[in-house]
XYZ file of C-alpha atoms in Angstrom:
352
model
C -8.687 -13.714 -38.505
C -5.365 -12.292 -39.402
C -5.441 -10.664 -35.829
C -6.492 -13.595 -33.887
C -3.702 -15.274 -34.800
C -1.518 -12.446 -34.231
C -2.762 -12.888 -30.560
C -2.084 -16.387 -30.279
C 1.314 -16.225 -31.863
C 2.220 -13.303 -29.269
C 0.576 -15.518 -25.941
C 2.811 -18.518 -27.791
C 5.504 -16.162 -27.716
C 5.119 -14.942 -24.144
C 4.427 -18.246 -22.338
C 7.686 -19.824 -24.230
C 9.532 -17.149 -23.030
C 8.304 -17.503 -19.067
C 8.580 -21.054 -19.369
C 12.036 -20.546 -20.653
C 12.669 -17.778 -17.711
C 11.145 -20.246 -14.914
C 13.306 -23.480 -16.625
C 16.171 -20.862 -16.109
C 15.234 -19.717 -12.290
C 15.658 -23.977 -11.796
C 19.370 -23.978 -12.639
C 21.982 -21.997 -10.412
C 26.024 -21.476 -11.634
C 28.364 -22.111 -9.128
C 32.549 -21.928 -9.517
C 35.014 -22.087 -7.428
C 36.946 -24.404 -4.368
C 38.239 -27.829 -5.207
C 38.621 -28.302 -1.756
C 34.803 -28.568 -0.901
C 33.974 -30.278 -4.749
C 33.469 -34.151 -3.370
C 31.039 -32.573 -0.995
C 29.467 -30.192 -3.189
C 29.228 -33.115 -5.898
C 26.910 -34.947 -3.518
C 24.880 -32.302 -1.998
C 23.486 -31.301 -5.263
C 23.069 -34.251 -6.646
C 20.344 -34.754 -4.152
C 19.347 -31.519 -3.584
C 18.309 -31.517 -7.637
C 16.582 -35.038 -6.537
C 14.522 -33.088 -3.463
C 13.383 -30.093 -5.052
C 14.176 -30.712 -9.093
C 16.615 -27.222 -9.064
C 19.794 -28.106 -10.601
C 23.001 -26.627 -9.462
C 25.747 -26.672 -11.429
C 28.961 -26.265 -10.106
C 32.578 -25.741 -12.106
C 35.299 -27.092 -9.584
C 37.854 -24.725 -10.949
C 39.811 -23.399 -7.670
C 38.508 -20.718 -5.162
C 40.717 -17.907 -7.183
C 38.583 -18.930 -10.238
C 35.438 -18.869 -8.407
C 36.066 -15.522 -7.052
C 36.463 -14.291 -10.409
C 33.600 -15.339 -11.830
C 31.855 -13.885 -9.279
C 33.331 -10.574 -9.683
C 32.032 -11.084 -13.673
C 28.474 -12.152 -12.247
C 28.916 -14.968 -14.785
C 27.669 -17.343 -11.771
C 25.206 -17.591 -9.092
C 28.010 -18.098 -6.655
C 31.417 -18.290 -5.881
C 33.250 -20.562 -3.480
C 36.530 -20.289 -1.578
C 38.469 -21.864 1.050
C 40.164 -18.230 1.473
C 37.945 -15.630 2.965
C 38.365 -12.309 0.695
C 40.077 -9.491 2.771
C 39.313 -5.717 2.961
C 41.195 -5.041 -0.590
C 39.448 -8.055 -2.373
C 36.086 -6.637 -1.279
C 36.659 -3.840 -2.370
C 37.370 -3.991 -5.714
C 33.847 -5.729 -6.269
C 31.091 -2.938 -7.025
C 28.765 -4.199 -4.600
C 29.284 -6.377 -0.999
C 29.723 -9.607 -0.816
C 28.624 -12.009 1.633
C 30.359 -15.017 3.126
C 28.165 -18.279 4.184
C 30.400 -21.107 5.701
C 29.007 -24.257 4.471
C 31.596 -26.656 6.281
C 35.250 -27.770 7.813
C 38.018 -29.132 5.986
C 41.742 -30.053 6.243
C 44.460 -30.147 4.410
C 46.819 -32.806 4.241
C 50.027 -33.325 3.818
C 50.479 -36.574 1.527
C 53.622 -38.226 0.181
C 54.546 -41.442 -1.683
C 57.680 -43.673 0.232
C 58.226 -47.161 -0.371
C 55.489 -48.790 1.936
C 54.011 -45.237 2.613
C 54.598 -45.418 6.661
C 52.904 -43.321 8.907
C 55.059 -39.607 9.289
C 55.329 -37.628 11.951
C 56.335 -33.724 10.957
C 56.928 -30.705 12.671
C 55.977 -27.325 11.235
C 59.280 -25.702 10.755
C 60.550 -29.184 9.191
C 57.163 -29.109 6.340
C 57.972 -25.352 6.169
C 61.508 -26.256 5.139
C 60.260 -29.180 3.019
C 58.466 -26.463 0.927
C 61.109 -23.917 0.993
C 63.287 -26.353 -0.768
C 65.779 -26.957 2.610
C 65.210 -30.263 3.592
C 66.291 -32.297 0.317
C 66.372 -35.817 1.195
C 64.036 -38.395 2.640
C 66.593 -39.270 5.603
C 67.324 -36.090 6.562
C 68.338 -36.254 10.141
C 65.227 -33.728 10.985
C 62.896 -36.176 9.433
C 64.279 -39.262 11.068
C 64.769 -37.923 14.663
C 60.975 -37.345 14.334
C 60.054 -40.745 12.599
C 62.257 -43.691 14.882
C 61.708 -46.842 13.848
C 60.707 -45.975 10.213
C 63.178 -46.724 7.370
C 63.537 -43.668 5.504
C 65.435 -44.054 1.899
C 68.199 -41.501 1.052
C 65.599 -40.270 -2.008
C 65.171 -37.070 -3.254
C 62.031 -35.065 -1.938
C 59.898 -33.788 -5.199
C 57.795 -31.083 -3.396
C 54.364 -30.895 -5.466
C 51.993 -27.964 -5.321
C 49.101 -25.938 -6.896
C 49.750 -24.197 -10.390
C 46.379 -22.260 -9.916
C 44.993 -20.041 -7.657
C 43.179 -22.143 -5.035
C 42.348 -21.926 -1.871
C 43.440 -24.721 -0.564
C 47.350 -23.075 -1.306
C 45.620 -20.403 0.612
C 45.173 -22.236 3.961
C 48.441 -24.255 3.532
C 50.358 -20.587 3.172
C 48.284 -18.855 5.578
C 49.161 -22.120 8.236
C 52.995 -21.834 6.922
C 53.036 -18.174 7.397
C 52.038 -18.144 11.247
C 54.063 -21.199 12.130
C 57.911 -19.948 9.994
C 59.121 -16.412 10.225
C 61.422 -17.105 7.156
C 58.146 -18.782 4.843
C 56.083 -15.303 6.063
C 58.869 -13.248 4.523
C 60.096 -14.936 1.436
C 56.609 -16.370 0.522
C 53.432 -15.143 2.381
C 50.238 -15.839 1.612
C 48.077 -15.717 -1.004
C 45.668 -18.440 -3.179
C 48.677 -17.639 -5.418
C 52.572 -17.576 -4.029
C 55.811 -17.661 -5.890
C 56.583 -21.081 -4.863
C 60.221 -21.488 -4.145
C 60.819 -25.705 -5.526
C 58.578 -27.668 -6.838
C 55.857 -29.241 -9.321
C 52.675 -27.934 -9.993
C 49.226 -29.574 -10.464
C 45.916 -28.165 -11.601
C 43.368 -28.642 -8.165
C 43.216 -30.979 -5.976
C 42.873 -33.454 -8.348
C 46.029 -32.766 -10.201
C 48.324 -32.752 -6.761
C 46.865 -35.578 -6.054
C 47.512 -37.392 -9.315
C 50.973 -36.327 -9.350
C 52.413 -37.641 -5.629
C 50.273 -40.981 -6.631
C 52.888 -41.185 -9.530
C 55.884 -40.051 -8.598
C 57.982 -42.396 -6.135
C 59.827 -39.427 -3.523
C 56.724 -36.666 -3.889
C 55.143 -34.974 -0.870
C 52.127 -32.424 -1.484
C 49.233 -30.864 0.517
C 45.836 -31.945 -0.791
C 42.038 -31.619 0.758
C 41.592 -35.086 3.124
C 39.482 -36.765 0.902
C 41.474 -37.236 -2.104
C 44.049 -38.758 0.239
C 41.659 -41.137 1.329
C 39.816 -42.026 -1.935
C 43.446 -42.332 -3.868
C 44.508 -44.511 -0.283
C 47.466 -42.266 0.130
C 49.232 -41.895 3.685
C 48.725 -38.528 5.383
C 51.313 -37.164 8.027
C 50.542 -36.583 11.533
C 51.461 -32.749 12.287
C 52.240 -31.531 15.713
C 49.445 -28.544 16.758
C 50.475 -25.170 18.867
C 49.766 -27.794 22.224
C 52.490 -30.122 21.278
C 50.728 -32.881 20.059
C 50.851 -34.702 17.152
C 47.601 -34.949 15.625
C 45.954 -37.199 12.905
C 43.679 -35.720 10.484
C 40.491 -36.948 11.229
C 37.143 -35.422 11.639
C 37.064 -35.163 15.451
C 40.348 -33.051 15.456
C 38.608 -31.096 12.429
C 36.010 -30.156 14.290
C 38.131 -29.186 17.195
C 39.767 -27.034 15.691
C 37.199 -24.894 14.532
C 35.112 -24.784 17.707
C 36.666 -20.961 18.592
C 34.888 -17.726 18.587
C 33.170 -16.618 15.235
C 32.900 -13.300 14.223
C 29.921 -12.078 12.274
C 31.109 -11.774 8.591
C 32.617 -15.900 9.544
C 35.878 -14.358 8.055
C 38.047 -16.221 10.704
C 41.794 -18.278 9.989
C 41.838 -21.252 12.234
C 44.911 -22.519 10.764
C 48.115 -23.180 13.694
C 44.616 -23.658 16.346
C 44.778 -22.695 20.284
C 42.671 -25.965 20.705
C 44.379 -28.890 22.454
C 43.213 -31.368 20.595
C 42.587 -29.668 17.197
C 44.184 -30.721 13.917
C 46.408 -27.232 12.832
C 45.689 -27.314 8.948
C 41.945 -27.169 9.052
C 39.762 -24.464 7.586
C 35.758 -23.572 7.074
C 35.178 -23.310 3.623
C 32.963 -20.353 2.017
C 30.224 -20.043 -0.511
C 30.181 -16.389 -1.398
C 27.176 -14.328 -2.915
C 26.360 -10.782 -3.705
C 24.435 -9.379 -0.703
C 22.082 -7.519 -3.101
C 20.879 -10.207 -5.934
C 18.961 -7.376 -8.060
C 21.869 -7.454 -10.701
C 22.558 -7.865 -14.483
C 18.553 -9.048 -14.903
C 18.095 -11.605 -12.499
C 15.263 -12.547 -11.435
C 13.582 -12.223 -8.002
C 12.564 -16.301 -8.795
C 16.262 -16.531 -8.812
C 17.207 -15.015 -5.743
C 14.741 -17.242 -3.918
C 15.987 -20.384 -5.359
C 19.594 -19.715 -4.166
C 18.524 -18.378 -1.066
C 16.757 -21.844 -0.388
C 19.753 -23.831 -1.576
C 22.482 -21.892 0.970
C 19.659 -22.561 3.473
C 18.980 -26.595 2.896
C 23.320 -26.390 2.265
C 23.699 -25.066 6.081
C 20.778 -27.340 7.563
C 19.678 -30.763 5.491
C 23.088 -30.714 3.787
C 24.717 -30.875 6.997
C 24.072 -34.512 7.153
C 26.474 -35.234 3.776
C 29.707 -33.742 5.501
C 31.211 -36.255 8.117
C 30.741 -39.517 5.575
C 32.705 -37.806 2.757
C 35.194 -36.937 5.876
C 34.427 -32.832 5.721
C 33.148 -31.561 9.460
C 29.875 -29.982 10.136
C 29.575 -26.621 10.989
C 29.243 -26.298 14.741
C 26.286 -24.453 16.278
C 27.664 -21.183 16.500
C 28.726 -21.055 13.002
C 25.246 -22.223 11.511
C 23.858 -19.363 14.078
C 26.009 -16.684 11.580
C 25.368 -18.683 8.740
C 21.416 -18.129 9.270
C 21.971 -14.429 10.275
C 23.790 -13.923 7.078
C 21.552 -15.683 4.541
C 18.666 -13.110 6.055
C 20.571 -10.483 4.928
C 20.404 -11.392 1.216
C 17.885 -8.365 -0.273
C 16.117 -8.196 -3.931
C 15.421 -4.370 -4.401
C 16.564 -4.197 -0.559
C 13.632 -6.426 0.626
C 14.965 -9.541 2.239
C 14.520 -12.561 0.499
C 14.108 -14.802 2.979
C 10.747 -13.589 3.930
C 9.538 -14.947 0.399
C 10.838 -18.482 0.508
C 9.448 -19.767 4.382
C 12.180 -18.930 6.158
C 11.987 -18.462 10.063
């Protein structure tokens, strides 16, 4: 008697502990990009409605994300700045980049009747390099006629953490002003040279909606949702162009290499908006690590597929731009790659 319940304690034991493993295997960590987090928000909120795997995602900048990543404290990271040659290699195993979607960033301000701007690069660069002081300075209004500009102090507000949304503002400010390239750079980190920081793209955002005189760059769709004005910004053609999805996806419609690590900030296309960026999810190629699961593996390999295809249709009504053909193309080729023991996953989960 004594060891048939010794049995049926250890089968207790061992099917609590698989059901606890599989209950696991149906909740993924993700960290990273503010940028992307209003479209990540909705995505998984009905991708855990579709298939009952909940993702859980910690919108704590891409700089964050990447961290956690290197810890393997989450599933996946995500960025809005692709990681370079050092960056990849000071993680013990590669890393793979899957571009989920388009995004811009914005530069917002708060003026007495917020009127539509009109800026020039080298006149934002000098904004944010703390040279252009006032409101009515003669660069703004030769660009702005007609608009009443007040002789008000410019409060320049920007990231305090490492984000990649500071990333693709830099990286655009770095190719468009020789001086902001050489006293600054790039980075999802800079010394910033004036200004007031805020934590993500929520905290920017929350700052230039409070303080009269602010300007700050910010993902489009907390402009929108917090109805703030966004500036037109003349493009490498010479036009000045809005920041809406069609110039979005313009801008992104250029040759993609492989890995998807590409800049399209300060775009060759005519029409194309010049602050707009993909934005990454990134995983470890191998998923065999710190005893994971092969059930795992699968279920994230199914979510960065259904993120790429089905998901696709969330983008353009929360104002983020699909991934044009050729991008999904790499997206799919790069997915296949993920291995468990070196076997790729895909095979496992239906995946043509």
């Amino acid at each position: 008697m004594r060891f048939l319940k010794s049995v049926v304690l250890a089968i207790l034991i061992s099917n609590l502990l698989t059901s606890n493993s599989l209950s696991q295997d149906k909740e993924l960590l993700g960290a990273g990009a503010t940028f992307p987090y209003v479209l990540y928000s909705k995505m998984f909120d009905v991708y855990y409605k579709q298939t009952g795997v909940k993702v859980n995602y910690q919108s704590i900048g891409s700089g964050g994300g990447i961290r956690q990543l290197k810890e393997k404290t989450v599933d996946f990271g995500a960025s809005d700045a692709f990681l370079n040659e050092g960056q990849l290699k000071e993680f013990d195993s590669p890393v793979l980049h899957i571009p989920i979607c388009l995004g811009a960033v914005v530069i917002t301000y708060n003026l007495p009747g917020n009127p539509e701007l009109k800026l020039t690069p080298d006149v934002i660069a000098d904004i944010f390099l703390g040279k252009i002081k006032k409101w009515n300075d003669p660069r703004i209004v030769q660009l702005n006629p007609g608009v009443k500009l007040p002789s008000m102090n410019i409060t320049v507000v920007h990231r305090s953490d490492g984000s990649g949304t500071t990333f693709v503002f830099v990286d655009y400010l770095s190719k468009v002003s020789r001086e902001w390239e050489t006293k600054v750079g790039r980075g999802t980190s800079v010394a910033w040279p004036v200004g007031l920081g805020g934590k993500g793209n929520e905290g920017v955002t929350g700052l230039v909606k409070q303080m009269s005189g602010s300007i700050g760059y910010v993902e489009l769709i907390y402009a929108k949702q917090n109805k703030l004005p966004v500036a037109l910004v003349r493009n490498k053609k010479g036009k000045f162009i809005k920041p809406e999805l069609p110039s979005i996806t313009s801008a992104g419609n250029v040759k993609i290499p492989d890995d998807t690590r590409i800049s399209i900030t300060d775009t060759e296309a005519e029409e194309g908006y010049p602050i707009s960026s993909f934005t990454w999810v990134l995983v470890y190629k191998e998923q065999n690590y710190k005893n994971r699961s092969f059930e795992r593996a699968k279920q994230l390999v199914k979510l960065l597929w259904w993120m790429t295809h089905d998901g696709q249709n969330y983008t353009e009504p929360l104002d983020y731009a699909k991934l044009p053909p050729e991008a999904v193309k790499k997206a799919e080729a790069i997915i296949k790659s993920i291995t468990y023991n070196g076997k790729p996953v895909y095979k496992e989960v239906g995946i043509k």
